[in-house]
Amino acid sequence: MSVRHLRNFIGGRFHDGIRTFAKHNPADGALIAQVHEASRDQVDAAVAAARAALPGWAALPVGERTAYLYALADGIERRFDDFLQAEIADTGKPVGWASQIDIPRGAANFRSFAEIARTLDMESFMTDTPDGRQALNYAYRKPLGVVGVISPWNLPLLLFTWKVAPALAFGNTVVAKPSEVTPTTATLLAEVAEEVGLPPGVFNVVHGFGPNSAGEFITTHPDIDGITFTGETATGSTIMKAVAPGVKPVSFELGGKNAALVFDDADFDAAVAGVARSVFANCGQVCLCTERVYVHRSIFDKFVSALKIEAEKLVLGWPMDPATTMGPLVSLEHRSKVQSYLKLAVEEGATVVTGGGVPTFGDARDEGAYIQPTIWTGLPETARCIKEEVFGPVCHVAPFDTEEEAIRMANDTRYGLAAAVWTTNLTRGHRVAQAMNVGLAWVNCWFLRDLRTPFGGSGLSGIGREGGRHSLHFYTEPTNVCVKL
Ligand code: NAD
Ligand code: 6OD
């Protein structure tokens, strides 16, 4: 594969950066791109372009505005293979996953939010007045303005478009920074924007890092009206401090330490398959992935043995091979972090049921960031490996005796993103799901998405919800109009 140059898209044109940095394929370490880091002046220019484009974009009739979003979705699908190969080269994720999840969702995000914007209703109330007449109150919604979007590396196109699409649909203009680890599909999206004739300045892409780079230049920029961010909790905290002086709205989708609860009345095979998927999908690099599994004691040993078999069936192969079910982690740096937890778990007293190390292949994959799927048992609930997000293909399995105990252990975390409950007793399913202190609770499934539903977390997992009408609340400002009749 030739080495791409990934440039900044500002005011409808591509620009070289102040310097370039190298992007490597995590499957074999090959150099795949030189990324043009944006300077502070270029971020300023992107914000100025977005500001200049805002009145025209916001004033477009919704049918015309959303037509651009449908065109962006069509454009992604027209270049499906380019997006697919770029995403796989950037992340190492298996072609089966990327072709089913990442790229289709990139297009679906644009279509869904176009549809939501086209069919919006308006909050209104008839109010009785003291003189026996009435007033009409209605909440007229205006775009928030110029929105800064900062996204992570784990589902690059999916998470980038999850924020860019609603921002544009509701009439905002955008300055967006993809993760420096996965910069390619955001650049391809800018190419599609150019191809479909999106008005210059409506959508800008700047490349770079966080501190003292494009990320910080966006979050501290005085002329950006709000920040929507997905990434680590610690980064969210830094961004919150950066935006505080300007008292700007933030929407944060942060880390998780998600639990699965498996009851003795669960469909055993479905629960094993479902938990294996929720632990190991995307090499454990989905914020919703399960890292803590609680299983009723009566089926604990049988469950651990069955989950071990599922883990050992995973095919750690080349990402483009359709037989591959687990690719590498996203980078050698991230693998070092995950490895530090593999070491720590042993120090904390874990029994390693399977995995615990780095596989060898005898080919170029040995230069990549592969890691074995790993299952632990035997850790105390106070262990750091139970409390901290690892973000790799690892889980700890612990037994419980009662429903109350399972709920207590699952909720014993400062994160609050997701949980999965496995039971054939639907009354229990509802009861336990509602008792989870999380933004998203699944019963007998995991990562089953309807884009109209609220998405996000509480506690260390974030602030606010996006999805459907919930996105409207972040990406618009209401003006209540009260008309005396
Ligand atoms: P990260 O926080 O390291 O980086 C995310 C983005 O923030 C990148 O674009 C990065 O360049 C930028 N950034 C870093 N420091 C910054 C700063 N000081 N100012 C401005 N921008 C800055 O996260 P990551 O490692 O890319 O992603 C993995 C993390 O994201 C995990 O913790 C995962 O749980 C979380 N995540 C959460 C969700 C969710 O919906 N809740 C979804 C996906 C990922
Ligand atoms: O499905 C989504 O909309 C979404 N935001 C998923 C996030 C996954 C985290 O890695």
PDB file of C-alpha atoms and ligand atoms in Angstrom, residues 149-155 158-159 162-163 177-182 208-220 227 229-240 242 252-258 284-289 291 330 334 337 389-391 415 417 440 455-457 460-462, ligand 1:
ATOM      1  CA  VAL A 149     -15.816  17.568  17.631  1.00  0.00           C
ATOM      2  CA  ILE A 150     -12.996  15.477  19.122  1.00  0.00           C
ATOM      3  CA  SER A 151     -13.078  11.722  18.603  1.00  0.00           C
ATOM      4  CA  PRO A 152     -11.130   8.591  19.601  1.00  0.00           C
ATOM      5  CA  TRP A 153      -9.515   5.713  17.710  1.00  0.00           C
ATOM      6  CA  ASN A 154     -11.572   2.657  18.570  1.00  0.00           C
ATOM      7  CA  LEU A 155     -14.477   3.067  16.113  1.00  0.00           C
ATOM      8  CA  LEU A 158     -18.562   5.479  13.442  1.00  0.00           C
ATOM      9  CA  LEU A 159     -17.782   7.797  16.348  1.00  0.00           C
ATOM     10  CA  TRP A 162     -21.952  10.017  15.326  1.00  0.00           C
ATOM     11  CA  LYS A 163     -21.161  13.637  16.252  1.00  0.00           C
ATOM     12  CA  LYS A 177     -10.355  16.435  14.971  1.00  0.00           C
ATOM     13  CA  PRO A 178     -10.085  12.664  14.568  1.00  0.00           C
ATOM     14  CA  SER A 179      -7.716  10.709  16.768  1.00  0.00           C
ATOM     15  CA  GLU A 180      -4.083  11.030  15.699  1.00  0.00           C
ATOM     16  CA  VAL A 181      -4.003   7.218  15.900  1.00  0.00           C
ATOM     17  CA  THR A 182      -6.723   6.764  13.231  1.00  0.00           C
ATOM     18  CA  GLY A 208      -3.063  16.586  15.423  1.00  0.00           C
ATOM     19  CA  PHE A 209      -2.699  15.551  19.030  1.00  0.00           C
ATOM     20  CA  GLY A 210      -4.269  16.733  22.292  1.00  0.00           C
ATOM     21  CA  PRO A 211      -2.057  18.946  24.470  1.00  0.00           C
ATOM     22  CA  ASN A 212      -0.446  21.904  22.707  1.00  0.00           C
ATOM     23  CA  SER A 213      -1.875  20.711  19.404  1.00  0.00           C
ATOM     24  CA  ALA A 214      -5.155  20.731  17.471  1.00  0.00           C
ATOM     25  CA  GLY A 215      -7.145  19.164  20.341  1.00  0.00           C
ATOM     26  CA  GLU A 216      -6.202  21.855  22.833  1.00  0.00           C
ATOM     27  CA  PHE A 217      -6.485  24.611  20.184  1.00  0.00           C
ATOM     28  CA  ILE A 218     -10.119  23.557  19.628  1.00  0.00           C
ATOM     29  CA  THR A 219     -11.097  23.240  23.285  1.00  0.00           C
ATOM     30  CA  THR A 220      -9.595  26.602  24.234  1.00  0.00           C
ATOM     31  CA  ILE A 227     -17.472  20.770  22.485  1.00  0.00           C
ATOM     32  CA  PHE A 229     -15.960  14.683  22.893  1.00  0.00           C
ATOM     33  CA  THR A 230     -15.554  10.921  23.001  1.00  0.00           C
ATOM     34  CA  GLY A 231     -12.503   9.449  24.678  1.00  0.00           C
ATOM     35  CA  GLU A 232     -10.853   8.691  27.984  1.00  0.00           C
ATOM     36  CA  THR A 233     -12.267   9.985  31.238  1.00  0.00           C
ATOM     37  CA  ALA A 234      -8.973  11.711  32.128  1.00  0.00           C
ATOM     38  CA  THR A 235      -9.019  13.571  28.797  1.00  0.00           C
ATOM     39  CA  GLY A 236     -12.641  14.576  29.408  1.00  0.00           C
ATOM     40  CA  SER A 237     -11.611  16.062  32.723  1.00  0.00           C
ATOM     41  CA  THR A 238      -8.793  18.059  31.073  1.00  0.00           C
ATOM     42  CA  ILE A 239     -11.173  19.322  28.389  1.00  0.00           C
ATOM     43  CA  MET A 240     -13.735  20.317  30.999  1.00  0.00           C
ATOM     44  CA  ALA A 242     -10.124  23.981  29.304  1.00  0.00           C
ATOM     45  CA  PHE A 252     -18.867  13.749  26.954  1.00  0.00           C
ATOM     46  CA  GLU A 253     -18.865  10.045  26.091  1.00  0.00           C
ATOM     47  CA  LEU A 254     -16.075   8.604  28.242  1.00  0.00           C
ATOM     48  CA  GLY A 255     -14.719   5.330  29.546  1.00  0.00           C
ATOM     49  CA  GLY A 256     -16.447   2.368  31.160  1.00  0.00           C
ATOM     50  CA  LYS A 257     -15.879  -0.687  33.321  1.00  0.00           C
ATOM     51  CA  ASN A 258     -18.939  -2.550  32.221  1.00  0.00           C
ATOM     52  CA  GLY A 284     -12.027  -5.401  23.605  1.00  0.00           C
ATOM     53  CA  GLN A 285     -11.752  -1.835  22.326  1.00  0.00           C
ATOM     54  CA  VAL A 286     -15.382  -0.735  22.483  1.00  0.00           C
ATOM     55  CA  CYS A 287     -16.329   1.547  25.350  1.00  0.00           C
ATOM     56  CA  LEU A 288     -19.312  -0.766  25.906  1.00  0.00           C
ATOM     57  CA  CYS A 289     -17.224  -3.933  26.181  1.00  0.00           C
ATOM     58  CA  GLU A 291     -14.644  -6.298  31.573  1.00  0.00           C
ATOM     59  CA  VAL A 330      -4.710  -0.372  17.846  1.00  0.00           C
ATOM     60  CA  HIS A 334      -1.827   0.714  23.684  1.00  0.00           C
ATOM     61  CA  LYS A 337      -0.821  -0.383  28.562  1.00  0.00           C
ATOM     62  CA  GLU A 389     -10.709   0.355  32.446  1.00  0.00           C
ATOM     63  CA  VAL A 390      -8.222  -1.832  30.541  1.00  0.00           C
ATOM     64  CA  PHE A 391      -9.723  -1.406  27.030  1.00  0.00           C
ATOM     65  CA  TYR A 415     -18.134   4.406  35.896  1.00  0.00           C
ATOM     66  CA  LEU A 417     -21.778   3.354  30.944  1.00  0.00           C
ATOM     67  CA  LEU A 440     -27.291   1.658  28.684  1.00  0.00           C
ATOM     68  CA  PHE A 455     -26.731   6.988  24.351  1.00  0.00           C
ATOM     69  CA  GLY A 456     -24.180   7.926  26.990  1.00  0.00           C
ATOM     70  CA  GLY A 457     -23.124   7.312  30.550  1.00  0.00           C
ATOM     71  CA  LEU A 460     -16.957   8.822  35.183  1.00  0.00           C
ATOM     72  CA  SER A 461     -18.540   7.632  31.919  1.00  0.00           C
ATOM     73  CA  GLY A 462     -19.724  10.995  30.759  1.00  0.00           C
TER      74      GLY A 462
HETATM   75  P1  NAD B   1      -8.221   9.806  24.303  1.00  0.00           P
HETATM   76  O1  NAD B   1      -8.958  10.532  25.362  1.00  0.00           O
HETATM   77  O2  NAD B   1      -6.792   9.498  24.514  1.00  0.00           O
HETATM   78  O3  NAD B   1      -8.278  10.610  22.921  1.00  0.00           O
HETATM   79  C1  NAD B   1      -9.509  10.976  22.348  1.00  0.00           C
HETATM   80  C2  NAD B   1      -9.305  12.243  21.537  1.00  0.00           C
HETATM   81  O4  NAD B   1      -8.978  13.314  22.403  1.00  0.00           O
HETATM   82  C3  NAD B   1      -8.181  12.158  20.518  1.00  0.00           C
HETATM   83  O5  NAD B   1      -8.604  12.800  19.336  1.00  0.00           O
HETATM   84  C4  NAD B   1      -7.063  12.934  21.188  1.00  0.00           C
HETATM   85  O6  NAD B   1      -6.139  13.504  20.304  1.00  0.00           O
HETATM   86  C5  NAD B   1      -7.849  14.005  21.912  1.00  0.00           C
HETATM   87  N1  NAD B   1      -7.165  14.618  23.056  1.00  0.00           N
HETATM   88  C6  NAD B   1      -6.288  14.036  23.908  1.00  0.00           C
HETATM   89  N2  NAD B   1      -5.891  14.923  24.852  1.00  0.00           N
HETATM   90  C7  NAD B   1      -6.543  16.084  24.591  1.00  0.00           C
HETATM   91  C8  NAD B   1      -6.542  17.379  25.189  1.00  0.00           C
HETATM   92  N3  NAD B   1      -5.805  17.656  26.265  1.00  0.00           N
HETATM   93  N4  NAD B   1      -7.330  18.332  24.647  1.00  0.00           N
HETATM   94  C9  NAD B   1      -8.097  18.072  23.563  1.00  0.00           C
HETATM   95  N5  NAD B   1      -8.119  16.871  22.934  1.00  0.00           N
HETATM   96  C10 NAD B   1      -7.360  15.887  23.449  1.00  0.00           C
HETATM   97  O7  NAD B   1      -9.077   8.482  24.032  1.00  0.00           O
HETATM   98  P2  NAD B   1      -8.687   7.268  23.092  1.00  0.00           P
HETATM   99  O8  NAD B   1      -7.566   6.527  23.736  1.00  0.00           O
HETATM  100  O9  NAD B   1      -8.556   7.766  21.697  1.00  0.00           O
HETATM  101  O10 NAD B   1     -10.030   6.376  23.145  1.00  0.00           O
HETATM  102  C11 NAD B   1     -10.256   5.338  24.040  1.00  0.00           C
HETATM  103  C12 NAD B   1     -11.102   5.824  25.206  1.00  0.00           C
HETATM  104  O11 NAD B   1     -12.325   6.360  24.710  1.00  0.00           O
HETATM  105  C13 NAD B   1     -11.519   4.727  26.169  1.00  0.00           C
HETATM  106  O12 NAD B   1     -11.423   5.223  27.481  1.00  0.00           O
HETATM  107  C14 NAD B   1     -12.974   4.463  25.810  1.00  0.00           C
HETATM  108  O13 NAD B   1     -13.751   3.918  26.847  1.00  0.00           O
HETATM  109  C15 NAD B   1     -13.429   5.825  25.446  1.00  0.00           C
HETATM  110  N6  NAD B   1     -14.606   5.765  24.581  1.00  0.00           N
HETATM  111  C16 NAD B   1     -15.825   6.088  25.099  1.00  0.00           C
HETATM  112  C17 NAD B   1     -16.968   6.008  24.303  1.00  0.00           C
HETATM  113  C18 NAD B   1     -18.350   6.318  24.819  1.00  0.00           C
HETATM  114  O14 NAD B   1     -19.263   6.426  24.005  1.00  0.00           O
HETATM  115  N7  NAD B   1     -18.561   6.474  26.105  1.00  0.00           N
HETATM  116  C19 NAD B   1     -16.850   5.606  22.980  1.00  0.00           C
HETATM  117  C20 NAD B   1     -15.585   5.281  22.492  1.00  0.00           C
HETATM  118  C21 NAD B   1     -14.468   5.373  23.306  1.00  0.00           C
END
